[in-house]
Amino acid sequence: NYNLFLRMSFVLTRSQSKVLEYATPVLLFGVGVALQPSVEERYLYMRCFLDLFVWLSASNLVLSVLFGSLFYVVSKDKIQHGKRPTTDTTRAIIEATKAIVTTAGIGAYPWMLTVQGKETAFASTIEEASPFGITALYYVKIVIGIFASDAWTYWKHRILHHPSLFAIHRVHHTFKDPNTFVGFAIHPIEAVLTFFPILFVCQTTVKLWWPLHAPFILFFILLNFYLHCGLDVPVLEKFFSSVFINTSKFHNIHHAKTVTHFGEMMTLWDYIMGTDPYADYRTNTSSVSPNGNKNSDDEDTKSSECTY
């Protein structure tokens, strides 16, 4: 039994997870610096790292405030009723900062190549990025990429709910009643698993066309803010759910219950795997307190287990 094998062979503890929280970004940065062949390139890598860290941190804070305010103006219908712990936003910023340091360590190298004017995966024309130079095939490539990314994020997320690894994902689940600041408040290891595809930019054979690639990345980032806003915006809920895109209510069930609704981009894999894609929110979470006291820490870990 695969489930039993993982349980018996290795279970990451919270103390080990805490060590990895700080060791991961430090190690990534150190390796990134050490891999550069010259002193000049090491300084350039560090500058690119710092530029990315500042830009990502500022963007996260500004967009969290902007979209949190926007969604509240559009709809004051809070999904989980009650007062959210006042410390949640501060904790979310701290956790997101660790994830951003990690992401900057990953992204600094492709950004460095761009600064140096070296060739990357980005092509100058759509024809150049298209298989066999056929533009229609690039759109096929995009569709395949979207479904492949959605499958990866679903199974990555679900596997992190296995008791063997939940100590990593537990960082994100300490926020049972999320707000927009929580979207990127994840463990550095989870940040690596989520954002490592950035390194594909270094692979020139991948061939991407930025004008079509960027909108999908931007949409996923903005969607993440909506998923964690804690508010019900009816027009978005109705449209997104009709095309299998994740919604705030859908993802809020996951934060409240932990054992269902694993989709991060779309709900398609939840539908395929039967992990409650269309469960009624009010029925499932009416007893969930917004201050996260529904489960004790031990119960959180137990309730996170998936059946594979």
Coordinates of C-alpha atoms in Angstrom, one line a residue:
N1 CA 0.0 0.0 0.0
Y2 CA 1.6 3.2 -1.2
N3 CA -0.1 5.3 1.4
L4 CA 1.1 3.0 4.2
F5 CA 4.6 2.9 2.8
L6 CA 5.0 6.7 2.8
R7 CA 3.6 6.8 6.4
M8 CA 6.1 4.2 7.6
S9 CA 9.1 5.3 5.7
F10 CA 9.2 9.0 6.4
V11 CA 7.2 11.7 8.2
L12 CA 8.6 15.2 8.1
T13 CA 8.2 16.8 11.6
R14 CA 7.3 20.4 12.3
S15 CA 10.8 21.1 13.6
Q16 CA 12.4 19.7 10.5
S17 CA 10.0 21.8 8.4
K18 CA 11.0 24.9 10.4
V19 CA 14.6 24.3 9.6
L20 CA 13.8 23.9 5.9
E21 CA 11.9 27.2 6.0
Y22 CA 15.2 29.1 6.6
A23 CA 17.7 26.7 5.0
T24 CA 15.9 26.5 1.6
P25 CA 16.2 30.1 0.6
V26 CA 19.7 30.4 2.0
L27 CA 20.8 27.3 0.1
L28 CA 19.2 28.4 -3.2
F29 CA 20.9 31.8 -3.0
G30 CA 24.3 30.3 -2.1
V31 CA 24.1 27.8 -4.9
G32 CA 23.1 30.5 -7.3
V33 CA 26.1 32.6 -6.4
A34 CA 28.5 29.7 -6.4
L35 CA 27.5 28.5 -9.9
Q36 CA 28.6 31.8 -11.5
P37 CA 32.0 31.4 -13.2
S38 CA 33.3 34.9 -12.4
V39 CA 33.2 37.5 -9.7
E40 CA 31.4 39.9 -12.0
E41 CA 28.7 37.4 -12.8
R42 CA 28.3 36.6 -9.0
Y43 CA 27.7 40.3 -8.3
L44 CA 25.3 40.4 -11.2
Y45 CA 23.4 37.4 -9.9
M46 CA 23.2 39.1 -6.4
R47 CA 21.9 42.3 -8.0
C48 CA 19.3 40.4 -10.0
F49 CA 18.3 38.5 -6.9
L50 CA 17.9 41.8 -4.9
D51 CA 16.0 43.4 -7.8
L52 CA 13.6 40.5 -8.0
F53 CA 13.1 40.3 -4.2
V54 CA 12.3 44.1 -3.9
W55 CA 10.0 44.0 -7.0
L56 CA 8.1 40.8 -5.9
S57 CA 7.8 42.0 -2.3
A58 CA 6.5 45.4 -3.3
S59 CA 4.1 43.9 -5.9
N60 CA 2.7 41.4 -3.4
L61 CA 2.0 44.1 -0.8
V62 CA 0.5 46.5 -3.3
L63 CA -1.7 44.0 -5.1
S64 CA -2.8 42.4 -1.8
V65 CA -4.0 45.8 -0.6
L66 CA -5.5 46.8 -4.0
F67 CA -7.4 43.6 -4.7
G68 CA -8.4 43.1 -1.1
S69 CA -10.0 46.6 -1.1
L70 CA -11.5 46.1 -4.6
F71 CA -13.1 42.8 -3.8
Y72 CA -14.5 44.3 -0.5
V73 CA -16.0 47.3 -2.4
V74 CA -17.6 45.0 -5.0
S75 CA -18.9 42.5 -2.4
K76 CA -18.9 42.7 1.4
D77 CA -20.3 39.1 1.6
K78 CA -17.6 37.4 3.8
I79 CA -17.6 33.7 3.2
Q80 CA -16.7 32.8 6.8
H81 CA -18.6 35.0 9.2
G82 CA -16.9 36.4 12.3
K83 CA -13.8 38.3 13.1
R84 CA -10.5 37.2 11.5
P85 CA -7.5 37.1 13.9
T86 CA -5.7 40.4 13.7
T87 CA -2.3 38.7 13.6
D88 CA -3.1 36.8 10.4
T89 CA -2.1 39.6 8.0
T90 CA 1.3 40.2 9.7
R91 CA 2.0 36.4 9.8
A92 CA 1.0 36.1 6.1
I93 CA 3.4 38.9 5.1
I94 CA 6.2 37.2 7.0
E95 CA 5.6 33.8 5.5
A96 CA 5.2 35.3 2.0
T97 CA 8.5 37.1 2.4
K98 CA 10.3 33.7 2.9
A99 CA 8.6 32.3 -0.2
I100 CA 9.5 35.5 -2.1
V101 CA 13.2 35.1 -1.1
T102 CA 13.1 31.6 -2.4
T103 CA 11.4 32.6 -5.6
A104 CA 13.9 35.3 -6.2
G105 CA 16.7 32.8 -5.8
I106 CA 15.1 30.7 -8.6
G107 CA 14.3 33.6 -10.8
A108 CA 17.6 35.5 -10.5
Y109 CA 19.4 33.3 -13.0
P110 CA 16.9 33.7 -15.9
W111 CA 16.6 37.4 -15.1
M112 CA 20.4 37.6 -15.2
L113 CA 20.5 36.0 -18.7
T114 CA 18.0 38.6 -19.8
V115 CA 20.1 41.5 -18.4
Q116 CA 23.1 40.1 -20.2
G117 CA 21.3 39.9 -23.5
K118 CA 21.7 36.2 -23.8
E119 CA 19.3 33.9 -25.6
T120 CA 16.4 32.5 -23.5
A121 CA 13.3 30.6 -24.2
F122 CA 11.5 33.7 -25.4
A123 CA 11.3 33.9 -29.1
S124 CA 11.0 37.2 -31.1
T125 CA 8.0 36.1 -33.1
I126 CA 5.1 33.6 -32.7
E127 CA 6.2 31.7 -35.8
E128 CA 9.7 31.2 -34.2
A129 CA 8.0 29.8 -31.0
S130 CA 5.6 27.6 -32.9
P131 CA 6.4 23.9 -33.7
F132 CA 7.4 23.6 -37.3
G133 CA 6.7 27.3 -37.7
I134 CA 2.9 26.6 -37.7
T135 CA 1.2 29.3 -35.6
A136 CA -1.9 27.1 -34.9
L137 CA 0.4 24.6 -33.2
Y138 CA 1.5 27.3 -30.7
Y139 CA -2.1 27.6 -29.5
V140 CA -2.2 23.8 -29.1
K141 CA 1.0 24.1 -27.1
I142 CA -0.6 26.7 -24.8
V143 CA -3.6 24.5 -24.2
I144 CA -1.5 21.5 -23.4
G145 CA 0.7 23.7 -21.1
I146 CA -2.3 24.9 -19.2
F147 CA -3.7 21.4 -18.6
A148 CA -0.2 20.1 -17.7
S149 CA 0.3 23.0 -15.2
D150 CA -3.1 22.4 -13.7
A151 CA -2.4 18.7 -13.3
W152 CA 0.9 19.4 -11.7
T153 CA -0.5 22.0 -9.2
Y154 CA -3.4 19.7 -8.3
W155 CA -1.2 16.6 -7.5
K156 CA 1.6 18.7 -5.9
H157 CA -1.1 20.2 -3.6
R158 CA -2.7 16.9 -2.9
I159 CA 0.6 15.1 -2.2
L160 CA 1.6 17.9 0.2
H161 CA -1.5 17.0 2.2
H162 CA -0.1 13.5 2.9
P163 CA 0.8 13.2 6.6
S164 CA 4.4 12.5 5.5
L165 CA 4.7 16.0 4.0
F166 CA 1.9 18.0 5.5
A167 CA 4.4 19.8 7.9
I168 CA 5.5 21.8 4.8
H169 CA 2.0 22.7 3.6
R170 CA 0.7 23.3 7.1
V171 CA 2.3 26.8 6.9
H172 CA -0.4 27.8 4.4
H173 CA -3.1 26.1 6.4
T174 CA -2.6 28.0 9.6
F175 CA -4.7 30.6 7.8
K176 CA -8.2 29.0 8.0
D177 CA -10.0 32.2 7.1
P178 CA -7.7 33.7 4.4
N179 CA -7.3 37.2 3.0
T180 CA -5.4 38.4 -0.1
F181 CA -2.1 38.5 1.9
V182 CA -2.3 34.8 2.3
G183 CA -2.1 33.8 -1.4
F184 CA 1.7 33.6 -1.4
A185 CA 2.2 32.7 2.3
I186 CA 3.7 29.3 1.6
H187 CA 6.6 27.3 2.8
P188 CA 9.8 27.8 0.8
I189 CA 9.8 24.1 -0.3
E190 CA 6.3 24.6 -1.6
A191 CA 7.6 27.8 -3.3
V192 CA 10.2 25.7 -5.1
L193 CA 7.7 23.1 -6.2
T194 CA 5.4 25.9 -7.5
F195 CA 7.8 28.2 -9.2
F196 CA 10.6 26.0 -10.4
P197 CA 9.1 26.2 -14.0
I198 CA 10.7 29.7 -14.1
L199 CA 13.9 27.9 -14.9
F200 CA 12.5 26.7 -18.2
V201 CA 13.1 30.2 -19.4
C202 CA 16.8 29.3 -19.5
Q203 CA 16.1 26.4 -21.9
T204 CA 16.2 27.9 -25.4
T205 CA 14.5 24.9 -27.0
V206 CA 11.3 25.5 -25.0
K207 CA 10.4 28.5 -27.2
L208 CA 7.8 30.8 -25.7
W209 CA 6.2 33.9 -27.1
W210 CA 5.9 36.5 -24.3
P211 CA 2.8 38.4 -25.6
L212 CA 0.7 35.2 -25.4
H213 CA 2.6 33.7 -22.4
A214 CA 2.4 36.7 -20.1
P215 CA -1.4 37.0 -19.9
F216 CA -1.8 33.4 -18.6
I217 CA 0.9 34.0 -15.9
L218 CA -0.8 37.3 -14.9
F219 CA -4.2 35.7 -14.8
F220 CA -3.0 33.0 -12.5
I221 CA -1.4 35.5 -10.2
L222 CA -4.5 37.7 -10.0
L223 CA -6.7 34.6 -9.6
N224 CA -4.6 33.6 -6.6
F225 CA -5.5 36.9 -4.9
Y226 CA -9.2 36.2 -5.5
L227 CA -9.0 32.7 -4.3
H228 CA -7.7 33.9 -0.9
C229 CA -9.8 37.1 -0.5
G230 CA -12.3 35.4 1.7
L231 CA -15.2 37.2 -0.1
D232 CA -18.0 36.0 -2.4
V233 CA -18.1 38.0 -5.6
P234 CA -21.2 36.5 -7.3
V235 CA -20.4 37.5 -10.9
L236 CA -16.9 35.9 -10.7
E237 CA -18.2 32.8 -8.9
K238 CA -20.8 32.2 -11.5
F239 CA -18.5 32.7 -14.5
F240 CA -15.4 30.9 -13.2
S241 CA -17.3 27.9 -11.9
S242 CA -19.0 27.5 -15.3
V243 CA -15.7 27.0 -17.0
F244 CA -14.0 24.9 -14.3
I245 CA -11.8 27.8 -13.0
N246 CA -11.2 27.8 -9.3
T247 CA -13.2 30.3 -7.2
S248 CA -12.9 32.0 -3.8
K249 CA -15.8 30.0 -2.3
F250 CA -14.4 26.7 -3.7
H251 CA -10.9 27.4 -2.3
N252 CA -12.2 28.7 1.0
I253 CA -13.8 25.2 1.6
H254 CA -10.3 23.8 1.2
H255 CA -8.8 26.2 3.9
A256 CA -11.7 25.4 6.2
K257 CA -11.8 21.6 5.7
T258 CA -8.3 20.8 4.4
V259 CA -9.2 17.4 2.9
T260 CA -11.1 18.4 -0.2
H261 CA -10.9 20.9 -3.1
F262 CA -7.2 20.7 -4.1
G263 CA -7.4 22.5 -7.4
E264 CA -5.3 25.6 -7.6
M265 CA -6.0 26.8 -11.1
M266 CA -9.0 24.9 -12.2
T267 CA -11.5 22.5 -10.6
L268 CA -11.2 19.9 -13.4
W269 CA -9.0 17.5 -11.4
D270 CA -11.2 17.8 -8.4
Y271 CA -14.1 16.8 -10.6
I272 CA -12.2 13.9 -12.1
M273 CA -10.9 12.6 -8.8
G274 CA -14.2 13.2 -6.9
T275 CA -12.7 15.6 -4.3
D276 CA -16.0 17.5 -3.8
P277 CA -15.9 20.0 -6.7
Y278 CA -19.5 21.1 -6.3
A279 CA -20.1 20.7 -2.6
D280 CA -22.3 23.4 -1.2
Y281 CA -20.2 25.9 0.8
R282 CA -22.8 26.8 3.5
T283 CA -23.4 23.1 4.3
N284 CA -19.8 22.2 4.5
T285 CA -18.4 25.1 6.5
S286 CA -21.2 26.4 8.6
S287 CA -19.5 25.1 11.7
V288 CA -16.1 26.4 10.9
S289 CA -15.0 29.3 13.1
P290 CA -13.1 32.0 11.3
N291 CA -10.5 32.2 14.0
G292 CA -9.2 28.7 13.0
N293 CA -10.2 27.0 16.2
K294 CA -12.2 24.2 14.5
N295 CA -9.3 21.8 14.8
S296 CA -6.4 21.5 17.1
D297 CA -2.9 21.3 15.6
D298 CA -2.9 17.6 15.9
E299 CA -6.3 17.3 14.3
D300 CA -5.1 19.5 11.5
T301 CA -2.4 17.0 10.7
K302 CA -4.8 14.1 10.9
S303 CA -7.5 15.7 8.8
S304 CA -5.0 16.5 6.1
E305 CA -4.5 12.9 5.0
C306 CA -5.6 12.0 1.5
T307 CA -6.5 8.6 0.2
Y308 CA -4.4 7.8 -2.9

